Amino acid sequence: MNIEPALQTNSKIPSSHDNERSGADDRASSGRVESISFSIGDEQYGVDIMAVREIKGWSEITHLPKQPDYVRGVLNLRGVMVPIIDLRCRFGQGKTEATALHVVIVVQVEARLVGLLADRVLDILSFEASQVQPVPQIARSSRVDFLSGLVTIDGTMIALVDLPNLLAEQFNTKHAAEPEPAASGKAKN
């Protein structure tokens, strides 16, 4: 059994940023980018503010068997089962020992809701798209594959998370944890 991120239906999860989003087209045409910054350990990351649907404190989740280590389980968010991704683990830095001080950033990727477990939310960042630098490809590592770019703000480097790439394995291999039938020579569709 493998958990697939919750599909977003026509019902919308209210967001405190809805009123601010009315000017999103104006910002995009001017080259402005807005991100929510958060930390994992001493490192800072950012996700596109337009993908963020909710930020909530850590609460108990339901663990599911046969999941990748970085999938902590699911959270019931007003009747919608949302998979929780441990970003520290996904970035290859070990499993997060979640406490009440940790946060879950609920993001929408395509039509799916996913919760990202992080240490804490830091700020809302606004910067020019031209400030974003490419991630150096010195060595291919899974962590670098999940980043869309780097931006320096007030002397602090922020690694921008590429949400579709971060979750691509989860979306594309929803049956990866299920064993193939031994007697069957047919591939699953």
PDB file of C-alpha atoms in Angstrom:
ATOM      1  CA  MET A   1       0.000   0.000   0.000  1.00  0.00           C
ATOM      2  CA  ASN A   2       1.337   3.397  -0.895  1.00  0.00           C
ATOM      3  CA  ILE A   3      -0.236   6.724  -0.048  1.00  0.00           C
ATOM      4  CA  GLU A   4      -1.007   9.073  -2.868  1.00  0.00           C
ATOM      5  CA  PRO A   5      -1.197  12.778  -2.038  1.00  0.00           C
ATOM      6  CA  ALA A   6      -4.747  13.950  -1.479  1.00  0.00           C
ATOM      7  CA  LEU A   7      -6.525  15.239  -4.534  1.00  0.00           C
ATOM      8  CA  GLN A   8      -7.796  18.769  -4.175  1.00  0.00           C
ATOM      9  CA  THR A   9     -11.468  18.901  -5.085  1.00  0.00           C
ATOM     10  CA  ASN A  10     -13.514  21.963  -5.884  1.00  0.00           C
ATOM     11  CA  SER A  11     -13.710  22.794  -2.182  1.00  0.00           C
ATOM     12  CA  LYS A  12     -11.015  25.261  -1.264  1.00  0.00           C
ATOM     13  CA  ILE A  13      -9.070  25.292   1.957  1.00  0.00           C
ATOM     14  CA  PRO A  14      -9.231  28.863   3.224  1.00  0.00           C
ATOM     15  CA  SER A  15      -5.946  30.691   3.267  1.00  0.00           C
ATOM     16  CA  SER A  16      -4.940  33.824   5.089  1.00  0.00           C
ATOM     17  CA  HIS A  17      -3.206  34.930   1.898  1.00  0.00           C
ATOM     18  CA  ASP A  18      -6.322  34.868  -0.324  1.00  0.00           C
ATOM     19  CA  ASN A  19      -6.796  38.639  -0.161  1.00  0.00           C
ATOM     20  CA  GLU A  20      -3.137  39.230  -0.964  1.00  0.00           C
ATOM     21  CA  ARG A  21      -3.302  36.915  -3.978  1.00  0.00           C
ATOM     22  CA  SER A  22      -5.485  39.256  -6.006  1.00  0.00           C
ATOM     23  CA  GLY A  23      -2.321  41.106  -7.027  1.00  0.00           C
ATOM     24  CA  ALA A  24      -0.443  37.938  -7.952  1.00  0.00           C
ATOM     25  CA  ASP A  25      -0.704  38.611 -11.688  1.00  0.00           C
ATOM     26  CA  ASP A  26       0.736  42.097 -11.170  1.00  0.00           C
ATOM     27  CA  ARG A  27       3.692  40.671  -9.213  1.00  0.00           C
ATOM     28  CA  ALA A  28       4.346  37.959 -11.799  1.00  0.00           C
ATOM     29  CA  SER A  29       4.409  40.479 -14.640  1.00  0.00           C
ATOM     30  CA  SER A  30       6.821  42.687 -12.676  1.00  0.00           C
ATOM     31  CA  GLY A  31       9.175  39.744 -11.979  1.00  0.00           C
ATOM     32  CA  ARG A  32       8.518  39.666  -8.231  1.00  0.00           C
ATOM     33  CA  VAL A  33       8.586  36.295  -6.490  1.00  0.00           C
ATOM     34  CA  GLU A  34       7.115  35.620  -3.063  1.00  0.00           C
ATOM     35  CA  SER A  35       8.078  32.643  -0.944  1.00  0.00           C
ATOM     36  CA  ILE A  36       7.485  31.339   2.542  1.00  0.00           C
ATOM     37  CA  SER A  37      10.854  30.663   4.167  1.00  0.00           C
ATOM     38  CA  PHE A  38      11.352  27.912   6.725  1.00  0.00           C
ATOM     39  CA  SER A  39      14.216  26.110   8.383  1.00  0.00           C
ATOM     40  CA  ILE A  40      15.442  22.579   8.700  1.00  0.00           C
ATOM     41  CA  GLY A  41      18.238  22.646  11.235  1.00  0.00           C
ATOM     42  CA  ASP A  42      20.483  25.616  10.424  1.00  0.00           C
ATOM     43  CA  GLU A  43      19.547  25.663   6.742  1.00  0.00           C
ATOM     44  CA  GLN A  44      16.872  27.887   5.219  1.00  0.00           C
ATOM     45  CA  TYR A  45      14.517  26.931   2.420  1.00  0.00           C
ATOM     46  CA  GLY A  46      11.663  28.583   0.594  1.00  0.00           C
ATOM     47  CA  VAL A  47       8.499  27.471  -1.192  1.00  0.00           C
ATOM     48  CA  ASP A  48       6.341  29.486  -3.574  1.00  0.00           C
ATOM     49  CA  ILE A  49       3.758  31.338  -1.508  1.00  0.00           C
ATOM     50  CA  MET A  50       1.115  30.584  -4.137  1.00  0.00           C
ATOM     51  CA  ALA A  51       1.462  26.835  -3.414  1.00  0.00           C
ATOM     52  CA  VAL A  52       0.986  27.251   0.363  1.00  0.00           C
ATOM     53  CA  ARG A  53      -2.550  26.546   1.536  1.00  0.00           C
ATOM     54  CA  GLU A  54      -2.045  26.403   5.294  1.00  0.00           C
ATOM     55  CA  ILE A  55       0.590  26.349   8.010  1.00  0.00           C
ATOM     56  CA  LYS A  56      -0.214  24.421  11.161  1.00  0.00           C
ATOM     57  CA  GLY A  57       1.545  23.120  14.219  1.00  0.00           C
ATOM     58  CA  TRP A  58       2.643  19.509  14.420  1.00  0.00           C
ATOM     59  CA  SER A  59      -0.040  17.104  15.569  1.00  0.00           C
ATOM     60  CA  GLU A  60      -0.342  13.357  15.695  1.00  0.00           C
ATOM     61  CA  ILE A  61      -0.594  11.618  12.364  1.00  0.00           C
ATOM     62  CA  THR A  62      -1.631   8.152  11.267  1.00  0.00           C
ATOM     63  CA  HIS A  63       1.348   6.044  10.223  1.00  0.00           C
ATOM     64  CA  LEU A  64       0.915   3.781   7.227  1.00  0.00           C
ATOM     65  CA  PRO A  65       2.892   0.608   6.478  1.00  0.00           C
ATOM     66  CA  LYS A  66       5.278   0.135   3.552  1.00  0.00           C
ATOM     67  CA  GLN A  67       5.920   3.825   2.945  1.00  0.00           C
ATOM     68  CA  PRO A  68       9.245   5.431   2.074  1.00  0.00           C
ATOM     69  CA  ASP A  69      11.037   6.709   5.203  1.00  0.00           C
ATOM     70  CA  TYR A  70      10.298  10.319   4.281  1.00  0.00           C
ATOM     71  CA  VAL A  71       6.515   9.734   4.264  1.00  0.00           C
ATOM     72  CA  ARG A  72       5.596  10.096   7.917  1.00  0.00           C
ATOM     73  CA  GLY A  73       1.934   9.161   7.443  1.00  0.00           C
ATOM     74  CA  VAL A  74      -1.288  11.051   6.861  1.00  0.00           C
ATOM     75  CA  LEU A  75      -3.004  13.918   8.616  1.00  0.00           C
ATOM     76  CA  ASN A  76      -6.780  14.309   8.595  1.00  0.00           C
ATOM     77  CA  LEU A  77      -7.235  17.929   7.579  1.00  0.00           C
ATOM     78  CA  ARG A  78     -10.952  18.674   7.795  1.00  0.00           C
ATOM     79  CA  GLY A  79     -11.826  15.326   6.228  1.00  0.00           C
ATOM     80  CA  VAL A  80      -9.039  15.322   3.614  1.00  0.00           C
ATOM     81  CA  MET A  81      -6.218  12.801   4.109  1.00  0.00           C
ATOM     82  CA  VAL A  82      -2.979  14.706   3.521  1.00  0.00           C
ATOM     83  CA  PRO A  83       0.330  12.805   3.323  1.00  0.00           C
ATOM     84  CA  ILE A  84       3.113  14.312   5.444  1.00  0.00           C
ATOM     85  CA  ILE A  85       6.607  14.472   3.936  1.00  0.00           C
ATOM     86  CA  ASP A  86       9.551  14.766   6.350  1.00  0.00           C
ATOM     87  CA  LEU A  87      11.783  17.227   4.478  1.00  0.00           C
ATOM     88  CA  ARG A  88      14.843  16.520   6.634  1.00  0.00           C
ATOM     89  CA  CYS A  89      14.568  12.839   5.733  1.00  0.00           C
ATOM     90  CA  ARG A  90      13.739  13.581   2.074  1.00  0.00           C
ATOM     91  CA  PHE A  91      16.908  15.688   1.867  1.00  0.00           C
ATOM     92  CA  GLY A  92      18.956  12.795   3.272  1.00  0.00           C
ATOM     93  CA  GLN A  93      19.609  14.305   6.714  1.00  0.00           C
ATOM     94  CA  GLY A  94      17.868  11.692   8.875  1.00  0.00           C
ATOM     95  CA  LYS A  95      14.397  11.498  10.340  1.00  0.00           C
ATOM     96  CA  THR A  96      12.901  14.473  12.193  1.00  0.00           C
ATOM     97  CA  GLU A  97      12.057  13.848  15.829  1.00  0.00           C
ATOM     98  CA  ALA A  98       8.864  15.887  15.594  1.00  0.00           C
ATOM     99  CA  THR A  99       7.706  17.866  18.618  1.00  0.00           C
ATOM    100  CA  ALA A 100       4.964  20.405  19.252  1.00  0.00           C
ATOM    101  CA  LEU A 101       7.429  23.088  18.059  1.00  0.00           C
ATOM    102  CA  HIS A 102       7.578  21.686  14.508  1.00  0.00           C
ATOM    103  CA  VAL A 103       5.262  22.872  11.739  1.00  0.00           C
ATOM    104  CA  VAL A 104       3.473  21.358   8.774  1.00  0.00           C
ATOM    105  CA  ILE A 105       3.309  23.524   5.667  1.00  0.00           C
ATOM    106  CA  VAL A 106       0.370  22.312   3.584  1.00  0.00           C
ATOM    107  CA  VAL A 107       1.077  22.932  -0.093  1.00  0.00           C
ATOM    108  CA  GLN A 108      -0.838  22.258  -3.262  1.00  0.00           C
ATOM    109  CA  VAL A 109       1.119  20.648  -6.079  1.00  0.00           C
ATOM    110  CA  GLU A 110      -0.982  20.294  -9.208  1.00  0.00           C
ATOM    111  CA  ALA A 111      -4.345  19.195  -7.747  1.00  0.00           C
ATOM    112  CA  ARG A 112      -2.861  17.458  -4.683  1.00  0.00           C
ATOM    113  CA  LEU A 113      -2.400  18.572  -1.096  1.00  0.00           C
ATOM    114  CA  VAL A 114       0.784  17.519   0.701  1.00  0.00           C
ATOM    115  CA  GLY A 115       2.105  18.477   4.138  1.00  0.00           C
ATOM    116  CA  LEU A 116       5.794  19.358   4.510  1.00  0.00           C
ATOM    117  CA  LEU A 117       7.284  18.799   7.980  1.00  0.00           C
ATOM    118  CA  ALA A 118       9.761  21.548   8.870  1.00  0.00           C
ATOM    119  CA  ASP A 119      11.417  22.871  12.029  1.00  0.00           C
ATOM    120  CA  ARG A 120       9.837  26.327  11.864  1.00  0.00           C
ATOM    121  CA  VAL A 121       8.474  28.948   9.493  1.00  0.00           C
ATOM    122  CA  LEU A 122      10.647  32.055   9.288  1.00  0.00           C
ATOM    123  CA  ASP A 123       9.249  34.763   7.047  1.00  0.00           C
ATOM    124  CA  ILE A 124       7.517  35.785   3.853  1.00  0.00           C
ATOM    125  CA  LEU A 125      10.142  36.745   1.288  1.00  0.00           C
ATOM    126  CA  SER A 126       9.691  38.983  -1.728  1.00  0.00           C
ATOM    127  CA  PHE A 127      12.443  39.281  -4.313  1.00  0.00           C
ATOM    128  CA  GLU A 128      13.064  39.770  -8.012  1.00  0.00           C
ATOM    129  CA  ALA A 129      13.061  36.620 -10.145  1.00  0.00           C
ATOM    130  CA  SER A 130      16.407  37.802 -11.555  1.00  0.00           C
ATOM    131  CA  GLN A 131      17.981  37.348  -8.089  1.00  0.00           C
ATOM    132  CA  VAL A 132      17.476  33.566  -8.251  1.00  0.00           C
ATOM    133  CA  GLN A 133      20.705  31.755  -9.113  1.00  0.00           C
ATOM    134  CA  PRO A 134      20.924  28.208 -10.496  1.00  0.00           C
ATOM    135  CA  VAL A 135      21.916  25.407  -8.140  1.00  0.00           C
ATOM    136  CA  PRO A 136      25.542  24.396  -8.878  1.00  0.00           C
ATOM    137  CA  GLN A 137      25.689  20.889 -10.312  1.00  0.00           C
ATOM    138  CA  ILE A 138      29.013  19.879  -8.726  1.00  0.00           C
ATOM    139  CA  ALA A 139      27.739  16.449  -7.816  1.00  0.00           C
ATOM    140  CA  ARG A 140      24.387  14.871  -8.458  1.00  0.00           C
ATOM    141  CA  SER A 141      22.701  14.387  -5.135  1.00  0.00           C
ATOM    142  CA  SER A 142      19.061  13.840  -4.365  1.00  0.00           C
ATOM    143  CA  ARG A 143      18.930  17.017  -2.302  1.00  0.00           C
ATOM    144  CA  VAL A 144      20.128  19.192  -5.192  1.00  0.00           C
ATOM    145  CA  ASP A 145      17.501  17.635  -7.479  1.00  0.00           C
ATOM    146  CA  PHE A 146      14.787  19.005  -5.209  1.00  0.00           C
ATOM    147  CA  LEU A 147      15.938  22.624  -5.505  1.00  0.00           C
ATOM    148  CA  SER A 148      14.894  25.066  -8.210  1.00  0.00           C
ATOM    149  CA  GLY A 149      17.405  27.776  -7.335  1.00  0.00           C
ATOM    150  CA  LEU A 150      19.208  29.788  -4.675  1.00  0.00           C
ATOM    151  CA  VAL A 151      18.580  33.350  -3.593  1.00  0.00           C
ATOM    152  CA  THR A 152      20.530  35.502  -1.133  1.00  0.00           C
ATOM    153  CA  ILE A 153      18.497  37.927   0.957  1.00  0.00           C
ATOM    154  CA  ASP A 154      20.131  40.127   3.604  1.00  0.00           C
ATOM    155  CA  GLY A 155      23.261  37.950   3.482  1.00  0.00           C
ATOM    156  CA  THR A 156      21.343  34.686   4.034  1.00  0.00           C
ATOM    157  CA  MET A 157      21.177  32.011   1.355  1.00  0.00           C
ATOM    158  CA  ILE A 158      17.738  30.494   0.822  1.00  0.00           C
ATOM    159  CA  ALA A 159      17.394  27.258  -1.162  1.00  0.00           C
ATOM    160  CA  LEU A 160      14.149  27.296  -3.159  1.00  0.00           C
ATOM    161  CA  VAL A 161      12.328  23.963  -3.138  1.00  0.00           C
ATOM    162  CA  ASP A 162      11.089  22.583  -6.454  1.00  0.00           C
ATOM    163  CA  LEU A 163       7.804  21.114  -5.209  1.00  0.00           C
ATOM    164  CA  PRO A 164       6.848  19.101  -8.325  1.00  0.00           C
ATOM    165  CA  ASN A 165      10.323  17.512  -8.403  1.00  0.00           C
ATOM    166  CA  LEU A 166      10.340  16.928  -4.631  1.00  0.00           C
ATOM    167  CA  LEU A 167       7.118  14.961  -4.927  1.00  0.00           C
ATOM    168  CA  ALA A 168       7.593  13.429  -8.388  1.00  0.00           C
ATOM    169  CA  GLU A 169       8.463   9.968  -7.031  1.00  0.00           C
ATOM    170  CA  GLN A 170       5.379  10.043  -4.825  1.00  0.00           C
ATOM    171  CA  PHE A 171       3.098  11.078  -7.722  1.00  0.00           C
ATOM    172  CA  ASN A 172       4.608   8.857 -10.424  1.00  0.00           C
ATOM    173  CA  THR A 173       5.168   5.614  -8.524  1.00  0.00           C
ATOM    174  CA  LYS A 174       2.050   5.316  -6.434  1.00  0.00           C
ATOM    175  CA  HIS A 175       2.333   1.518  -6.490  1.00  0.00           C
ATOM    176  CA  ALA A 176       6.107   1.361  -5.959  1.00  0.00           C
ATOM    177  CA  ALA A 177       5.837  -0.178  -2.484  1.00  0.00           C
ATOM    178  CA  GLU A 178       3.575  -2.997  -3.664  1.00  0.00           C
ATOM    179  CA  PRO A 179       5.406  -6.178  -4.678  1.00  0.00           C
ATOM    180  CA  GLU A 180       4.901  -7.424  -8.219  1.00  0.00           C
ATOM    181  CA  PRO A 181       3.094 -10.778  -8.452  1.00  0.00           C
ATOM    182  CA  ALA A 182       5.743 -13.473  -8.912  1.00  0.00           C
ATOM    183  CA  ALA A 183       3.752 -15.543 -11.412  1.00  0.00           C
ATOM    184  CA  SER A 184       2.752 -12.637 -13.615  1.00  0.00           C
ATOM    185  CA  GLY A 185       4.878 -11.626 -16.566  1.00  0.00           C
ATOM    186  CA  LYS A 186       2.749  -8.540 -17.229  1.00  0.00           C
ATOM    187  CA  ALA A 187       3.752  -5.058 -16.147  1.00  0.00           C
ATOM    188  CA  LYS A 188       1.328  -3.040 -14.044  1.00  0.00           C
ATOM    189  CA  ASN A 189      -0.233   0.006 -15.626  1.00  0.00           C
TER     190      ASN A 189
END
